[in-house]
Tab-separated table of C-alpha atoms in Angstrom:
chain	number	residue	atom	x	y	z
W	154	MET	CA	34.445	54.470	16.688
W	155	PHE	CA	33.515	52.893	13.457
W	156	ARG	CA	35.854	49.833	13.864
W	157	THR	CA	34.810	49.082	17.544
W	158	ALA	CA	30.952	48.905	15.994
W	159	VAL	CA	31.964	46.285	13.166
W	160	PHE	CA	33.637	44.852	15.452
W	161	PHE	CA	30.928	44.574	17.854
W	162	LEU	CA	28.542	43.212	15.115
W	163	PHE	CA	31.123	40.923	13.806
W	164	PHE	CA	31.043	38.578	17.252
W	165	VAL	CA	27.386	38.828	17.591
W	166	VAL	CA	26.902	37.081	14.422
W	167	THR	CA	30.070	34.636	14.809
W	168	PHE	CA	28.767	34.476	18.306
W	169	ALA	CA	24.989	33.690	16.727
W	170	VAL	CA	26.304	31.165	14.502
W	171	LEU	CA	28.062	28.718	16.656
W	172	ALA	CA	24.916	28.981	19.636
W	173	ALA	CA	22.910	28.080	16.760
W	174	ASP	CA	25.355	25.077	15.757
W	175	PRO	CA	26.100	22.419	18.307
W	176	THR	CA	28.966	20.943	16.922
W	177	THR	CA	32.024	20.431	19.118
W	178	ALA	CA	35.476	18.827	17.958
W	179	ALA	CA	34.898	15.369	18.202
W	180	ASP	CA	31.818	15.010	16.763
W	181	SER	CA	31.930	14.057	12.331
W	182	TRP	CA	29.880	14.161	9.645
W	183	VAL	CA	29.299	11.017	8.178
W	184	LEU	CA	27.112	10.279	4.695
W	185	LEU	CA	24.383	7.837	5.506
W	186	ALA	CA	22.815	7.622	1.861
W	187	THR	CA	23.138	9.171	-1.244
W	188	VAL	CA	19.637	10.045	-3.554
W	189	GLU	CA	18.960	10.444	-6.806
W	190	VAL	CA	16.933	12.449	-7.626
W	191	GLU	CA	14.385	14.135	-11.061
W	192	ALA	CA	13.008	17.249	-11.872
W	193	GLY	CA	9.007	16.618	-12.275
W	194	ARG	CA	8.665	13.816	-8.924
W	195	ASN	CA	7.546	15.505	-6.314
W	196	GLU	CA	10.305	13.460	-3.767
W	197	ALA	CA	12.211	11.898	-3.123
W	198	SER	CA	13.445	9.335	0.227
W	199	ALA	CA	15.708	7.429	2.044
W	200	ASP	CA	15.290	4.434	4.406
W	201	LEU	CA	17.902	5.006	6.850
W	202	THR	CA	16.529	2.438	9.382
W	203	LYS	CA	19.751	0.427	8.834
W	204	VAL	CA	22.228	3.591	9.193
W	205	LYS	CA	24.418	3.116	13.126
W	206	GLY	CA	23.997	4.752	15.330
W	207	GLN	CA	22.677	8.458	16.597
W	208	PHE	CA	23.125	11.882	14.955
W	209	LYS	CA	22.677	15.495	16.836
W	210	ALA	CA	22.114	17.419	12.866
W	211	VAL	CA	21.248	16.455	9.201
W	212	ARG	CA	22.896	18.386	6.239
W	213	VAL	CA	22.211	17.674	2.065
W	214	GLN	CA	24.630	17.844	-0.583
W	215	ALA	CA	24.611	18.187	-4.601
W	216	LYS	CA	26.830	15.956	-5.714
W	217	ASP	CA	27.657	16.830	-9.917
W	218	LYS	CA	24.386	19.317	-10.186
W	219	ALA	CA	22.788	22.092	-8.582
W	220	VAL	CA	19.399	21.391	-7.396
W	221	VAL	CA	15.979	22.733	-5.229
W	222	LEU	CA	14.753	21.534	-2.426
W	223	ASN	CA	11.252	23.074	-1.449
W	224	ARG	CA	11.650	21.210	1.866
W	225	VAL	CA	13.301	18.760	4.135
W	226	HIS	CA	11.709	16.309	6.093
W	227	VAL	CA	13.622	13.987	8.726
W	228	ILE	CA	11.673	11.351	10.056
W	229	TYR	CA	12.952	9.753	14.075
W	230	ALA	CA	12.688	6.351	15.089
W	231	ASN	CA	10.966	7.445	18.368
W	232	GLY	CA	8.459	8.666	16.069
W	233	ALA	CA	9.506	12.787	16.175
W	234	HIS	CA	9.990	14.526	13.279
W	235	HIS	CA	11.529	17.942	11.894
W	236	ASN	CA	10.042	19.448	8.401
W	237	GLU	CA	12.393	22.039	7.125
W	238	ASP	CA	9.929	23.509	5.093
W	239	ARG	CA	12.201	26.278	2.873
W	240	ARG	CA	13.636	26.604	-0.249
W	241	ILE	CA	16.616	25.761	-0.594
W	242	ILE	CA	18.959	25.910	-3.712
W	243	LEU	CA	22.544	23.954	-3.681
W	244	LEU	CA	25.036	24.871	-6.243
W	245	PRO	CA	27.242	21.835	-7.628
W	246	GLY	CA	29.134	20.503	-4.520
W	247	GLU	CA	27.458	22.468	-2.234
W	248	ARG	CA	26.144	21.532	0.693
W	249	SER	CA	23.163	23.329	3.244
W	250	ARG	CA	23.107	24.562	6.611
W	251	SER	CA	22.165	22.254	9.399
W	252	ILE	CA	19.064	21.217	9.594
W	253	ASP	CA	16.993	20.229	12.920
W	254	ALA	CA	20.676	20.697	14.711
W	255	ARG	CA	20.522	19.572	18.928
W	256	GLU	CA	22.427	18.219	22.056
W	257	ASP	CA	21.097	15.239	21.835
W	258	GLY	CA	21.327	12.620	19.304
W	259	ARG	CA	18.424	10.553	17.736
W	260	PHE	CA	18.267	7.524	15.147
W	261	ILE	CA	16.716	8.578	11.933
W	262	ASP	CA	14.214	6.381	9.825
W	263	THR	CA	13.626	8.335	6.838
W	264	VAL	CA	14.721	12.101	5.147
W	265	VAL	CA	12.014	12.504	2.651
W	266	LEU	CA	13.060	15.131	-0.010
W	267	ALA	CA	10.520	17.213	-1.768
W	268	LEU	CA	11.336	18.757	-5.174
W	269	GLU	CA	11.348	21.615	-6.728
W	270	PRO	CA	9.564	20.961	-10.607
W	271	GLY	CA	12.580	21.501	-13.301
W	272	PRO	CA	12.441	22.789	-16.233
W	273	ALA	CA	13.911	19.038	-17.785
W	274	PRO	CA	11.629	17.033	-16.051
W	275	SER	CA	14.190	14.086	-17.643
W	276	SER	CA	17.241	16.170	-15.620
W	277	LYS	CA	18.515	13.741	-12.910
W	278	ASN	CA	20.840	14.806	-9.740
W	279	THR	CA	22.349	12.694	-7.073
W	280	VAL	CA	21.907	14.325	-3.354
W	281	GLU	CA	24.132	13.683	0.032
W	282	ILE	CA	22.450	13.026	3.366
W	283	TRP	CA	24.853	13.271	6.126
W	284	GLY	CA	24.206	13.327	9.882
W	285	LEU	CA	26.535	14.994	12.560
W	286	GLN	CA	27.706	12.359	15.575
W	287	SER	CA	29.633	11.814	18.174
W	288	PRO	CA	32.045	9.100	19.159
W	289	GLU	CA	29.245	7.549	22.035
W	290	MET	CA	26.336	8.296	19.274
W	291	ALA	CA	28.282	6.375	17.185
W	292	ALA	CA	28.304	3.047	19.368
W	293	ALA	CA	24.730	4.024	20.752
W	294	VAL	CA	22.575	0.570	19.477
W	295	ARG	CA	18.964	0.584	17.935
W	296	PRO	CA	16.811	-0.530	20.118
W	297	VAL	CA	14.713	-3.335	18.591
W	298	PRO	CA	10.835	-3.632	19.180
W	299	PRO	CA	9.516	-6.642	21.537
W	300	ASP	CA	8.410	-8.744	18.061
W	301	GLY	CA	11.722	-8.627	17.241
W	302	GLN	CA	10.792	-6.291	13.582
W	303	PRO	CA	12.355	-3.011	12.661
W	304	SER	CA	9.956	-0.387	13.484
W	305	ASP	CA	7.531	0.944	11.622
W	306	ASN	CA	7.288	4.829	10.276
W	307	PRO	CA	4.007	6.308	11.637
W	308	ILE	CA	5.055	9.676	10.943
W	309	THR	CA	4.683	11.110	7.411
W	310	ALA	CA	5.784	13.873	4.853
W	311	GLU	CA	3.640	15.062	2.619
W	312	GLY	CA	1.092	12.101	3.634
W	313	LYS	CA	3.066	9.435	2.734
W	314	VAL	CA	5.490	6.496	4.793
W	315	GLN	CA	8.608	4.942	4.141
W	316	ARG	CA	7.444	1.655	5.341
W	317	SER	CA	9.607	-1.156	6.388
W	318	GLY	CA	6.776	-3.227	5.859
W	319	ARG	CA	2.982	-3.834	5.744
W	320	LEU	CA	0.936	-2.929	8.598
W	321	ARG	CA	0.387	-5.553	10.993
W	322	ALA	CA	-3.248	-5.658	12.073
W	323	GLY	CA	-3.419	-6.025	16.276
W	324	ARG	CA	0.396	-4.687	16.664
W	325	PRO	CA	0.652	-1.381	17.197
W	326	ARG	CA	3.978	0.191	18.395
W	327	SER	CA	5.151	1.498	21.825
W	328	SER	CA	2.151	3.950	23.622
W	329	GLU	CA	0.900	4.407	26.688
W	330	GLN	CA	-2.521	4.297	25.440
W	331	SER	CA	-2.005	0.845	23.347
W	332	ASN	CA	0.037	-0.913	26.692
W	333	ALA	CA	-3.292	0.026	28.561
W	334	CYS	CA	-5.525	-2.341	26.136
W	335	ILE	CA	-2.690	-5.111	26.289
W	336	ASP	CA	-1.039	-5.328	29.587
W	337	LYS	CA	-3.876	-3.776	31.556
W	338	ASN	CA	-7.116	-5.097	29.988
W	339	VAL	CA	-8.369	-2.240	30.160
W	340	CYS	CA	-9.841	-1.127	26.638
W	341	THR	CA	-10.076	-2.456	23.607
W	342	LEU	CA	-7.802	-1.477	20.321
W	343	VAL	CA	-9.710	-1.008	17.411
W	344	GLY	CA	-8.124	-1.115	13.908
W	345	VAL	CA	-9.999	1.328	11.146
W	346	PHE	CA	-8.793	1.591	7.363
W	347	PHE	CA	-9.609	4.913	5.884
W	348	GLY	CA	-9.368	7.023	3.297
W	349	THR	CA	-9.128	10.808	2.897
W	350	ASP	CA	-9.162	13.812	0.654
W	351	ARG	CA	-8.045	16.233	4.210
W	352	ASN	CA	-4.645	17.925	3.895
W	353	LEU	CA	-2.489	16.037	6.332
W	354	LYS	CA	-1.119	16.971	9.130
W	355	PRO	CA	2.252	16.163	10.873
W	356	GLY	CA	1.470	16.377	14.632
W	357	PRO	CA	3.893	15.719	17.197
W	358	GLU	CA	3.391	12.708	18.171
W	359	ARG	CA	1.099	11.315	16.042
W	360	ILE	CA	-0.102	13.095	12.509
W	361	GLY	CA	-3.433	13.899	11.604
W	362	PHE	CA	-5.644	15.535	8.748
W	363	GLU	CA	-7.063	19.099	8.068
W	364	SER	CA	-10.253	20.800	7.410
W	365	GLU	CA	-8.409	21.897	3.931
W	366	ARG	CA	-9.292	20.198	0.820
W	367	ALA	CA	-5.810	18.411	-0.535
W	368	ASN	CA	-7.487	17.034	-3.859
W	369	LYS	CA	-6.312	13.519	-3.554
W	370	LEU	CA	-7.225	10.261	-1.821
W	371	THR	CA	-4.756	9.365	1.067
W	372	LEU	CA	-5.236	5.706	2.170
W	373	GLY	CA	-4.184	5.335	6.012
W	374	HIS	CA	-4.927	3.048	9.052
W	375	ALA	CA	-5.177	4.197	12.374
W	376	PHE	CA	-6.010	2.396	16.087
W	377	VAL	CA	-8.514	4.058	18.306
W	378	THR	CA	-9.239	2.858	21.623
W	379	VAL	CA	-12.394	2.234	23.322
W	380	PRO	CA	-12.656	1.773	26.807
W	381	LYS	CA	-14.587	-1.053	28.569
W	382	ALA	CA	-15.892	0.503	31.184
W	383	ASN	CA	-17.752	3.852	31.882
W	384	ARG	CA	-19.154	4.054	28.879
W	385	LYS	CA	-23.099	3.005	27.625
W	386	LYS	CA	-23.668	2.100	23.482
W	387	GLY	CA	-23.235	4.641	21.302
W	388	GLU	CA	-21.308	6.713	23.768
W	389	ILE	CA	-18.134	8.604	23.197
W	390	PRO	CA	-16.490	9.669	25.892
W	391	LEU	CA	-13.749	12.155	25.752
W	392	PRO	CA	-11.720	14.380	28.146
W	393	SER	CA	-13.882	16.988	30.203
W	394	LEU	CA	-12.328	20.347	30.620
W	395	TRP	CA	-12.578	19.231	34.416
W	396	ASP	CA	-10.588	15.885	33.821
W	397	ARG	CA	-7.393	17.945	31.904
W	398	TYR	CA	-7.533	21.140	34.090
W	399	VAL	CA	-8.435	19.658	37.430
W	400	LEU	CA	-7.644	16.083	37.684
W	401	GLY	CA	-4.699	16.568	35.216
W	402	VAL	CA	-6.306	13.751	32.719
W	403	PRO	CA	-3.453	14.329	29.167
W	404	GLU	CA	-4.943	15.925	26.288
W	405	SER	CA	-4.944	12.651	24.456
W	406	GLY	CA	-7.170	10.993	27.370
W	407	ASP	CA	-6.958	8.273	29.509
W	408	PRO	CA	-7.723	4.788	27.758
W	409	ALA	CA	-9.351	3.311	30.531
W	410	ARG	CA	-12.318	6.085	30.922
W	411	HIS	CA	-11.623	7.538	27.138
W	412	PHE	CA	-11.640	6.785	23.059
W	413	THR	CA	-8.425	7.906	22.242
W	414	ILE	CA	-6.320	7.568	19.461
W	415	PRO	CA	-2.642	6.032	20.471
W	416	ALA	CA	1.004	7.873	19.869
W	417	ASN	CA	2.449	6.749	16.487
W	418	GLY	CA	-1.594	5.251	15.885
W	419	VAL	CA	-2.048	6.767	12.580
W	420	SER	CA	-0.028	6.023	9.420
W	421	VAL	CA	-0.173	5.868	5.966
W	422	PHE	CA	0.255	3.455	2.988
W	423	ASN	CA	2.996	3.974	-0.094
W	424	SER	CA	0.543	2.978	-2.408
W	425	GLU	CA	-2.972	1.018	-2.912
W	426	ASP	CA	-1.573	-1.899	-2.986
W	427	ASP	CA	-0.364	-1.740	-0.065
W	428	PHE	CA	-3.305	-0.932	1.445
W	429	VAL	CA	-5.093	-3.902	0.090
W	430	ALA	CA	-2.442	-5.936	1.168
W	431	ALA	CA	-3.092	-4.764	5.067
W	432	VAL	CA	-6.840	-5.295	4.695
W	433	GLN	CA	-6.652	-8.920	3.523
W	434	THR	CA	-4.193	-9.713	6.108
W	435	HIS	CA	-6.862	-7.859	9.343
W	436	MET	CA	-9.698	-9.750	7.426
W	437	ALA	CA	-7.750	-13.402	7.608
W	438	ALA	CA	-7.703	-12.785	11.247
W	439	ALA	CA	-10.810	-11.057	11.752
W	440	GLY	CA	-12.564	-14.217	13.266
W	441	VAL	CA	-16.303	-14.759	12.776
W	442	TYR	CA	-17.302	-11.662	10.653
W	443	LYS	CA	-13.943	-12.028	8.623
W	444	ASP	CA	-15.849	-11.987	5.146
W	445	HIS	CA	-17.785	-8.789	6.235
W	446	ALA	CA	-16.673	-5.586	6.513
W	447	PHE	CA	-18.749	-1.808	6.629
W	448	VAL	CA	-18.123	2.000	5.043
W	449	PHE	CA	-18.577	5.123	7.442
W	450	VAL	CA	-18.896	8.323	5.811
W	451	HIS	CA	-19.585	11.284	9.037
W	452	GLY	CA	-21.202	14.046	8.145
W	453	TYR	CA	-21.362	17.762	8.332
W	454	TYR	CA	-19.450	19.722	11.520
W	455	THR	CA	-16.998	16.406	12.041
W	456	THR	CA	-13.526	16.350	12.014
W	457	TYR	CA	-10.840	14.108	11.300
W	458	ASP	CA	-10.511	12.130	15.076
W	459	ASN	CA	-14.372	12.573	15.864
W	460	ALA	CA	-14.628	10.464	12.366
W	461	LEU	CA	-12.140	8.326	13.657
W	462	TYR	CA	-13.761	7.777	16.774
W	463	ARG	CA	-17.145	6.940	15.652
W	464	THR	CA	-16.277	4.378	13.418
W	465	ALA	CA	-14.467	2.434	16.179
W	466	GLN	CA	-17.572	3.195	18.052
W	467	ILE	CA	-19.484	1.360	15.303
W	468	ALA	CA	-17.552	-1.653	14.811
W	469	TYR	CA	-16.962	-2.167	18.701
W	470	ASP	CA	-20.473	-1.751	19.567
W	471	LEU	CA	-21.767	-3.790	16.174
W	472	SER	CA	-20.152	-6.721	18.094
W	473	PRO	CA	-21.567	-8.864	21.048
W	474	ASP	CA	-18.771	-10.200	22.604
W	475	GLY	CA	-16.245	-7.340	22.658
W	476	VAL	CA	-14.033	-8.287	19.781
W	477	PRO	CA	-14.569	-5.812	16.900
W	478	PHE	CA	-16.930	-6.305	14.119
W	479	GLY	CA	-15.467	-7.487	10.540
W	480	THR	CA	-13.374	-4.747	8.961
W	481	ALA	CA	-14.068	-1.398	9.912
W	482	PHE	CA	-13.516	1.564	6.573
W	483	LEU	CA	-13.954	5.575	7.076
W	484	TYR	CA	-14.199	8.061	4.305
W	485	SER	CA	-13.571	11.131	5.508
W	486	TRP	CA	-14.055	14.626	3.630
W	487	PRO	CA	-12.834	17.487	5.130
W	488	SER	CA	-15.302	19.298	6.440
W	489	ALA	CA	-14.140	22.350	8.884
W	490	GLY	CA	-15.268	20.928	12.489
W	491	HIS	CA	-16.865	23.585	13.262
W	492	ALA	CA	-20.627	24.879	13.598
W	493	THR	CA	-20.610	27.692	11.053
W	494	ALA	CA	-18.856	26.375	7.966
W	495	TYR	CA	-21.931	24.456	6.638
W	496	LEU	CA	-21.366	25.999	3.213
W	497	TYR	CA	-17.983	25.083	2.907
W	498	ASP	CA	-18.079	21.839	4.652
W	499	GLU	CA	-21.555	21.547	1.510
W	500	GLU	CA	-18.985	22.145	-1.499
W	501	SER	CA	-16.139	19.974	0.466
W	502	ALA	CA	-18.971	17.284	0.408
W	503	ARG	CA	-19.735	17.270	-3.281
W	504	LEU	CA	-15.743	17.588	-3.731
W	505	ALA	CA	-14.686	14.735	-1.996
W	506	VAL	CA	-16.968	12.810	-4.702
W	507	PRO	CA	-14.482	11.575	-7.086
W	508	HIS	CA	-12.020	10.516	-4.385
W	509	LEU	CA	-14.957	8.759	-1.894
W	510	LYS	CA	-16.067	6.945	-5.278
W	511	ALA	CA	-12.223	5.492	-5.951
W	512	PHE	CA	-12.196	4.655	-2.619
W	513	LEU	CA	-15.376	2.132	-3.032
W	514	ARG	CA	-14.097	0.626	-5.818
W	515	THR	CA	-10.560	-0.161	-4.028
W	516	VAL	CA	-12.767	-1.890	-0.302
W	517	PHE	CA	-15.596	-3.610	-3.444
W	518	GLU	CA	-13.631	-4.862	-5.797
W	519	LYS	CA	-9.817	-5.571	-4.436
W	520	THR	CA	-10.079	-6.044	-0.375
W	521	GLY	CA	-12.103	-9.472	-0.819
W	522	ALA	CA	-14.712	-8.593	1.648
W	523	LYS	CA	-17.755	-10.596	0.710
W	524	TYR	CA	-20.587	-8.471	3.075
W	525	VAL	CA	-20.149	-4.597	2.668
W	526	ASP	CA	-22.706	-2.351	4.889
W	527	LEU	CA	-22.588	1.628	3.991
W	528	ILE	CA	-23.336	3.677	6.716
W	529	ALA	CA	-23.284	7.044	5.831
W	530	HIS	CA	-24.340	10.063	8.065
W	531	SER	CA	-26.415	13.882	7.629
W	532	MET	CA	-23.782	15.632	4.551
W	533	GLY	CA	-21.914	12.365	4.405
W	534	ASN	CA	-25.024	11.372	2.059
W	535	VAL	CA	-24.305	14.055	-0.305
W	536	ALA	CA	-21.285	12.525	-0.944
W	537	LEU	CA	-22.134	8.540	-0.748
W	538	ILE	CA	-25.110	9.195	-2.586
W	539	ASP	CA	-23.083	10.905	-5.831
W	540	ALA	CA	-20.592	8.611	-5.900
W	541	LEU	CA	-22.507	5.625	-5.604
W	542	GLN	CA	-24.459	6.797	-8.756
W	543	GLN	CA	-21.552	7.748	-10.681
W	544	ILE	CA	-20.205	3.773	-10.010
W	545	ALA	CA	-23.512	2.611	-10.761
W	546	ALA	CA	-23.255	4.610	-14.214
W	547	THR	CA	-20.091	3.063	-15.543
W	548	GLU	CA	-20.899	-0.771	-14.470
W	549	THR	CA	-21.228	-2.800	-17.714
W	550	LYS	CA	-25.032	-3.619	-18.623
W	551	VAL	CA	-25.361	-7.578	-18.929
């Protein structure tokens, strides 16, 4: 009886392991990249946009020394991503189990390794990244966007993106919302450059930002679609319960009737230099108002998405000809986004001051904007006035 029970348990465990691993006899593991990691650094990444074929799983392997990872983030070319949020301890030569194993194959853009800080900051190691593919997946050809350029990586890991090129203003990647603006002419794409000290929140279609405080400044860009009809100046129509549950409008909205944020429409920059370069590219193409910019700081009871909508509304409605006004900047501090969190919001606004000050200095001193208007709503004045007072206090008097 005991032997039967042991055999049955072994069978169940073996079956569960096999069921979780989609490997077949024809599949093979392919070395995708070799990444040098260093203790004391937060992360290391591998750009896999040049790798051929699709893959159905990923694994990592320590080469010469032991390595400890806190997370492995896989970013796919279609905007999807997988966050393996667990501690992975690898001895020399040891490999992890399959990560994000699936039956179908996907093109991989980036793999980000989040490292556990080691005792010796100078300690270096090599980690290999492997991908599992079938012969059919190996022969798959990565699609090229219509402009002939490699696709950008719009989804981030830990607030960063490994981009193949700088952001090109007015050139959003594939999504139904942005195509509706370009092809059907029912909406206008409004670009918003932003800074935030909110905590980043990856999503299935795009990144967002939460109410939690990240205690660091993140620089990014977002596209918002503004409907050309069905609204008055100052209004921000969003899908109602009737729209969603009776008319079947998707939660993201109908760009012909609502403000929407396109899939893959939010991205962040690796550095301030990349942010400034993208802003300058946008300004050069901004027409009559190319020298003008405004910074909007939202108030209490405001989510990140709603702050983007309001910034886009201001940019669109300021213009007399349907072309968004100048260059729009948003600073979004970590408001909880609900009415009962007044004290939390007040504290968040004050804690955001050093990050807002750094953001304003970047806009004032590095982007080349000649005229910058500052707009603050409600509690946003707490952060903005304090930041301006600190900037004024550090200015050299002549």
